[in-house]
């Protein structure tokens, strides 16, 4: 259903150091691939998933036919000049200031039975994005119950995170380690708070490899939900070109 430690997946104990936590996630992808009997695959990752899919592709390039990164988190180096930092949404800054050093979703666990209402209040966009499929509060309740559990993957994410939006081990410093024959497509929402210039920087670091970057208009960070028809068409095009 999700990464190990998130969603409805199991909640193992992760290493507390950034490299160890990252390796644990990467190993879980490889274990899943082996269990499913998949020799090679088109690997798509969104946000933190894009960061981890890239890490996997560095370690297991022979398993990846095409790497698709959707609004990937954790690529750029944190700028030394504060004016160069692209501001995250207001709700992200508000939650970060309230939680301080706590895990990112600690407020949901403290909220108890008020949790689903809290999700709806602070992230009404989630319900709107899936309005075509659910008329009730299914999405808000699902998000709450997934994230109100033991913060296993969340703790691992915090270990890899320098501050919200920045990775302790930025992927731009390692992207060149992916084998040259692994094609990469980077898909961003035109209105995202993620740094979209990363795609061009990846192209510069991989001049002899296939790297395509694109932005989807009318989409923010959750590209697949904001513009599902366009997003699905792009992914289908990539899958057809590979197969």
Short mmCIF file of C-alpha atoms in Angstrom, two decimals:
data_model
loop_
_atom_site.label_atom_id
_atom_site.label_comp_id
_atom_site.label_asym_id
_atom_site.label_seq_id
_atom_site.Cartn_x
_atom_site.Cartn_y
_atom_site.Cartn_z
CA UNK A 1 0.00 0.00 0.00
CA UNK A 2 2.89 2.37 0.67
CA UNK A 3 6.53 2.56 1.66
CA UNK A 4 7.51 0.39 4.60
CA UNK A 5 6.70 2.39 7.72
CA UNK A 6 3.94 4.42 6.03
CA UNK A 7 0.28 3.96 5.07
CA UNK A 8 -1.06 0.47 5.73
CA UNK A 9 2.42 -1.09 5.53
CA UNK A 10 4.28 -2.60 8.48
CA UNK A 11 6.08 -0.33 10.97
CA UNK A 12 9.64 -1.63 11.47
CA UNK A 13 12.35 0.14 13.44
CA UNK A 14 14.67 2.10 11.13
CA UNK A 15 18.28 3.15 11.70
CA UNK A 16 18.49 6.69 13.07
CA UNK A 17 21.27 7.88 10.73
CA UNK A 18 20.33 9.28 7.26
CA UNK A 19 22.37 6.78 5.21
CA UNK A 20 21.12 3.80 7.22
CA UNK A 21 17.48 4.89 6.93
CA UNK A 22 17.84 5.44 3.18
CA UNK A 23 19.49 2.03 2.69
CA UNK A 24 16.66 0.36 4.60
CA UNK A 25 14.08 1.85 2.23
CA UNK A 26 16.14 0.86 -0.83
CA UNK A 27 16.50 -2.70 0.47
CA UNK A 28 12.72 -2.89 0.92
CA UNK A 29 12.23 -2.07 -2.79
CA UNK A 30 14.67 -4.78 -3.81
CA UNK A 31 13.09 -7.32 -1.46
CA UNK A 32 9.66 -6.49 -2.93
CA UNK A 33 11.02 -6.84 -6.50
CA UNK A 34 12.54 -10.23 -5.73
CA UNK A 35 9.37 -11.45 -4.02
CA UNK A 36 7.23 -10.32 -6.98
CA UNK A 37 9.61 -11.97 -9.45
CA UNK A 38 10.08 -8.80 -11.54
CA UNK A 39 13.37 -8.92 -13.51
CA UNK A 40 13.33 -5.28 -14.68
CA UNK A 41 10.85 -2.45 -14.16
CA UNK A 42 9.81 1.10 -14.90
CA UNK A 43 10.27 2.72 -11.51
CA UNK A 44 8.12 5.75 -10.62
CA UNK A 45 8.49 7.68 -7.38
CA UNK A 46 6.71 10.79 -6.08
CA UNK A 47 8.18 13.25 -3.56
CA UNK A 48 10.15 11.20 -0.99
CA UNK A 49 9.48 8.25 -3.29
CA UNK A 50 11.39 10.02 -6.07
CA UNK A 51 14.37 10.45 -3.77
CA UNK A 52 14.32 6.77 -2.79
CA UNK A 53 13.66 5.52 -6.34
CA UNK A 54 16.77 7.43 -7.42
CA UNK A 55 18.80 5.92 -4.60
CA UNK A 56 17.57 2.47 -5.67
CA UNK A 57 18.58 3.18 -9.28
CA UNK A 58 22.10 4.06 -8.17
CA UNK A 59 22.44 0.72 -6.38
CA UNK A 60 20.46 -1.51 -8.78
CA UNK A 61 20.62 0.13 -12.25
CA UNK A 62 20.29 -3.22 -14.01
CA UNK A 63 16.75 -3.53 -12.60
CA UNK A 64 15.50 -0.14 -13.88
CA UNK A 65 14.28 0.26 -17.48
CA UNK A 66 13.17 3.86 -16.96
CA UNK A 67 13.20 6.09 -13.88
CA UNK A 68 10.22 8.47 -13.55
CA UNK A 69 10.54 11.13 -10.87
CA UNK A 70 7.40 13.07 -9.96
CA UNK A 71 8.00 16.29 -7.98
CA UNK A 72 10.93 14.56 -6.25
CA UNK A 73 11.95 15.68 -2.77
CA UNK A 74 15.52 15.96 -1.53
CA UNK A 75 17.46 16.78 -4.71
CA UNK A 76 18.84 20.33 -4.37
CA UNK A 77 21.52 21.47 -1.97
CA UNK A 78 20.22 23.92 0.60
CA UNK A 79 21.17 27.45 -0.57
CA UNK A 80 23.37 29.52 1.70
CA UNK A 81 21.47 32.66 0.65
CA UNK A 82 17.98 32.63 2.28
CA UNK A 83 16.55 34.71 -0.61
CA UNK A 84 17.16 31.76 -2.96
CA UNK A 85 14.98 29.41 -0.92
CA UNK A 86 11.56 28.78 -2.47
CA UNK A 87 8.98 29.13 0.30
CA UNK A 88 6.82 26.07 1.07
CA UNK A 89 3.03 26.47 1.44
CA UNK A 90 1.73 28.33 4.51
CA UNK A 91 0.30 25.15 6.02
CA UNK A 92 3.74 23.49 5.90
CA UNK A 93 5.39 26.42 7.70
CA UNK A 94 2.61 26.55 10.29
CA UNK A 95 2.84 22.84 11.11
CA UNK A 96 6.65 22.98 11.20
CA UNK A 97 6.63 25.89 13.64
CA UNK A 98 4.12 24.16 15.93
CA UNK A 99 5.89 20.82 15.95
CA UNK A 100 9.46 22.05 16.32
CA UNK A 101 11.62 18.98 16.85
CA UNK A 102 8.72 16.52 16.91
CA UNK A 103 8.03 14.08 14.11
CA UNK A 104 6.15 15.79 11.23
CA UNK A 105 2.79 14.12 11.95
CA UNK A 106 2.90 14.10 15.74
CA UNK A 107 0.02 16.57 15.91
CA UNK A 108 -2.30 14.00 14.31
CA UNK A 109 -1.52 11.42 16.97
CA UNK A 110 -2.09 13.95 19.74
CA UNK A 111 -5.44 14.91 18.17
CA UNK A 112 -6.95 11.45 18.79
CA UNK A 113 -10.59 11.25 17.65
CA UNK A 114 -10.40 14.81 16.30
CA UNK A 115 -7.70 13.69 13.84
CA UNK A 116 -9.87 13.22 10.72
CA UNK A 117 -11.39 16.67 11.25
CA UNK A 118 -7.90 18.12 11.62
CA UNK A 119 -6.86 16.60 8.28
CA UNK A 120 -9.96 18.08 6.67
CA UNK A 121 -9.38 21.51 8.18
CA UNK A 122 -5.71 21.88 7.28
CA UNK A 123 -5.70 19.91 4.03
CA UNK A 124 -9.17 20.32 2.44
CA UNK A 125 -7.44 19.98 -0.93
CA UNK A 126 -7.01 16.21 -0.35
CA UNK A 127 -10.78 15.72 -0.23
CA UNK A 128 -11.27 17.93 -3.31
CA UNK A 129 -8.67 16.06 -5.33
CA UNK A 130 -10.56 12.78 -4.94
CA UNK A 131 -14.09 14.22 -5.06
CA UNK A 132 -14.84 12.27 -8.26
CA UNK A 133 -14.34 9.01 -6.38
CA UNK A 134 -15.54 9.68 -2.82
CA UNK A 135 -18.47 11.86 -1.76
CA UNK A 136 -17.94 11.35 1.99
CA UNK A 137 -14.96 11.74 4.35
CA UNK A 138 -13.22 8.51 3.27
CA UNK A 139 -10.01 10.24 2.15
CA UNK A 140 -9.64 12.36 5.32
CA UNK A 141 -10.26 9.34 7.53
CA UNK A 142 -7.88 7.16 5.50
CA UNK A 143 -5.08 9.73 5.73
CA UNK A 144 -5.63 10.11 9.46
CA UNK A 145 -5.67 6.40 10.29
CA UNK A 146 -2.58 5.74 8.15
CA UNK A 147 -0.62 8.49 9.88
CA UNK A 148 -1.90 8.08 13.43
CA UNK A 149 0.03 4.82 13.84
CA UNK A 150 3.53 4.27 15.18
CA UNK A 151 5.76 6.83 13.37
CA UNK A 152 8.21 4.33 11.89
CA UNK A 153 8.78 5.58 8.32
CA UNK A 154 8.14 9.10 9.52
CA UNK A 155 11.05 8.81 11.96
CA UNK A 156 13.24 7.53 9.13
CA UNK A 157 12.18 10.46 6.94
CA UNK A 158 13.09 12.86 9.74
CA UNK A 159 16.54 11.24 9.95
CA UNK A 160 17.09 11.91 6.23
CA UNK A 161 15.76 15.47 6.48
CA UNK A 162 17.88 18.48 7.43
CA UNK A 163 14.81 20.69 7.68
CA UNK A 164 11.49 20.41 5.89
CA UNK A 165 12.20 20.45 2.17
CA UNK A 166 15.91 19.68 2.38
CA UNK A 167 17.77 16.38 2.52
CA UNK A 168 20.85 15.74 4.63
CA UNK A 169 22.28 13.82 1.66
CA UNK A 170 21.04 15.81 -1.41
CA UNK A 171 20.45 13.65 -4.45
CA UNK A 172 21.97 16.17 -6.89
CA UNK A 173 25.35 15.30 -5.38
CA UNK A 174 24.84 11.63 -6.39
CA UNK A 175 22.63 11.59 -9.49
CA UNK A 176 25.70 11.17 -11.74
CA UNK A 177 26.28 7.74 -10.16
CA UNK A 178 23.28 6.22 -11.97
CA UNK A 179 24.44 4.17 -14.95
CA UNK A 180 24.41 6.25 -18.17
CA UNK A 181 21.98 3.97 -20.01
CA UNK A 182 19.18 4.43 -17.45
CA UNK A 183 16.71 6.98 -18.93
CA UNK A 184 15.15 9.52 -16.56
CA UNK A 185 11.94 11.55 -16.89
CA UNK A 186 11.22 14.25 -14.33
CA UNK A 187 7.63 15.49 -14.01
CA UNK A 188 6.77 18.58 -11.97
CA UNK A 189 3.59 20.45 -11.14
CA UNK A 190 3.92 23.96 -12.55
CA UNK A 191 2.65 25.38 -9.25
CA UNK A 192 4.66 23.17 -6.92
CA UNK A 193 6.78 24.37 -4.00
CA UNK A 194 9.48 21.88 -5.04
CA UNK A 195 12.42 23.43 -6.95
CA UNK A 196 11.63 22.67 -10.61
CA UNK A 197 15.06 23.85 -11.80
CA UNK A 198 16.40 20.53 -10.50
CA UNK A 199 15.44 18.86 -13.80
CA UNK A 200 17.78 21.13 -15.77
CA UNK A 201 20.56 20.54 -13.24
CA UNK A 202 20.16 16.78 -13.65
CA UNK A 203 20.46 17.22 -17.44
CA UNK A 204 23.71 19.11 -16.96
CA UNK A 205 25.10 16.36 -14.75
CA UNK A 206 24.13 13.62 -17.21
CA UNK A 207 25.04 15.08 -20.64
CA UNK A 208 25.43 11.67 -22.27
CA UNK A 209 22.18 10.21 -20.92
CA UNK A 210 18.48 10.55 -21.68
CA UNK A 211 16.97 13.09 -19.27
CA UNK A 212 13.60 14.70 -19.94
CA UNK A 213 12.03 17.25 -17.62
CA UNK A 214 8.56 18.70 -17.92
CA UNK A 215 5.97 20.71 -15.99
CA UNK A 216 2.24 20.03 -15.96
CA UNK A 217 0.13 23.17 -15.87
CA UNK A 218 -2.59 23.45 -13.26
CA UNK A 219 -0.84 21.02 -10.91
CA UNK A 220 0.95 21.52 -7.61
CA UNK A 221 2.94 18.94 -5.62
CA UNK A 222 0.37 16.14 -5.99
CA UNK A 223 0.57 16.14 -9.78
CA UNK A 224 -1.16 12.77 -10.24
CA UNK A 225 -4.25 14.00 -8.35
CA UNK A 226 -4.29 17.60 -9.60
CA UNK A 227 -4.16 16.69 -13.30
CA UNK A 228 -4.76 12.91 -13.43
CA UNK A 229 -5.63 12.65 -17.13
CA UNK A 230 -2.54 14.53 -18.33
CA UNK A 231 -0.32 12.76 -15.80
CA UNK A 232 -1.60 9.31 -16.77
CA UNK A 233 -1.15 10.09 -20.47
CA UNK A 234 2.49 11.08 -19.90
CA UNK A 235 3.23 7.95 -17.86
CA UNK A 236 1.44 5.74 -20.41
CA UNK A 237 3.50 7.29 -23.21
CA UNK A 238 6.72 6.46 -21.32
CA UNK A 239 5.57 2.89 -20.62
CA UNK A 240 4.67 2.33 -24.28
CA UNK A 241 8.05 3.67 -25.42
CA UNK A 242 9.89 1.30 -23.08
CA UNK A 243 7.85 -1.80 -23.89
#
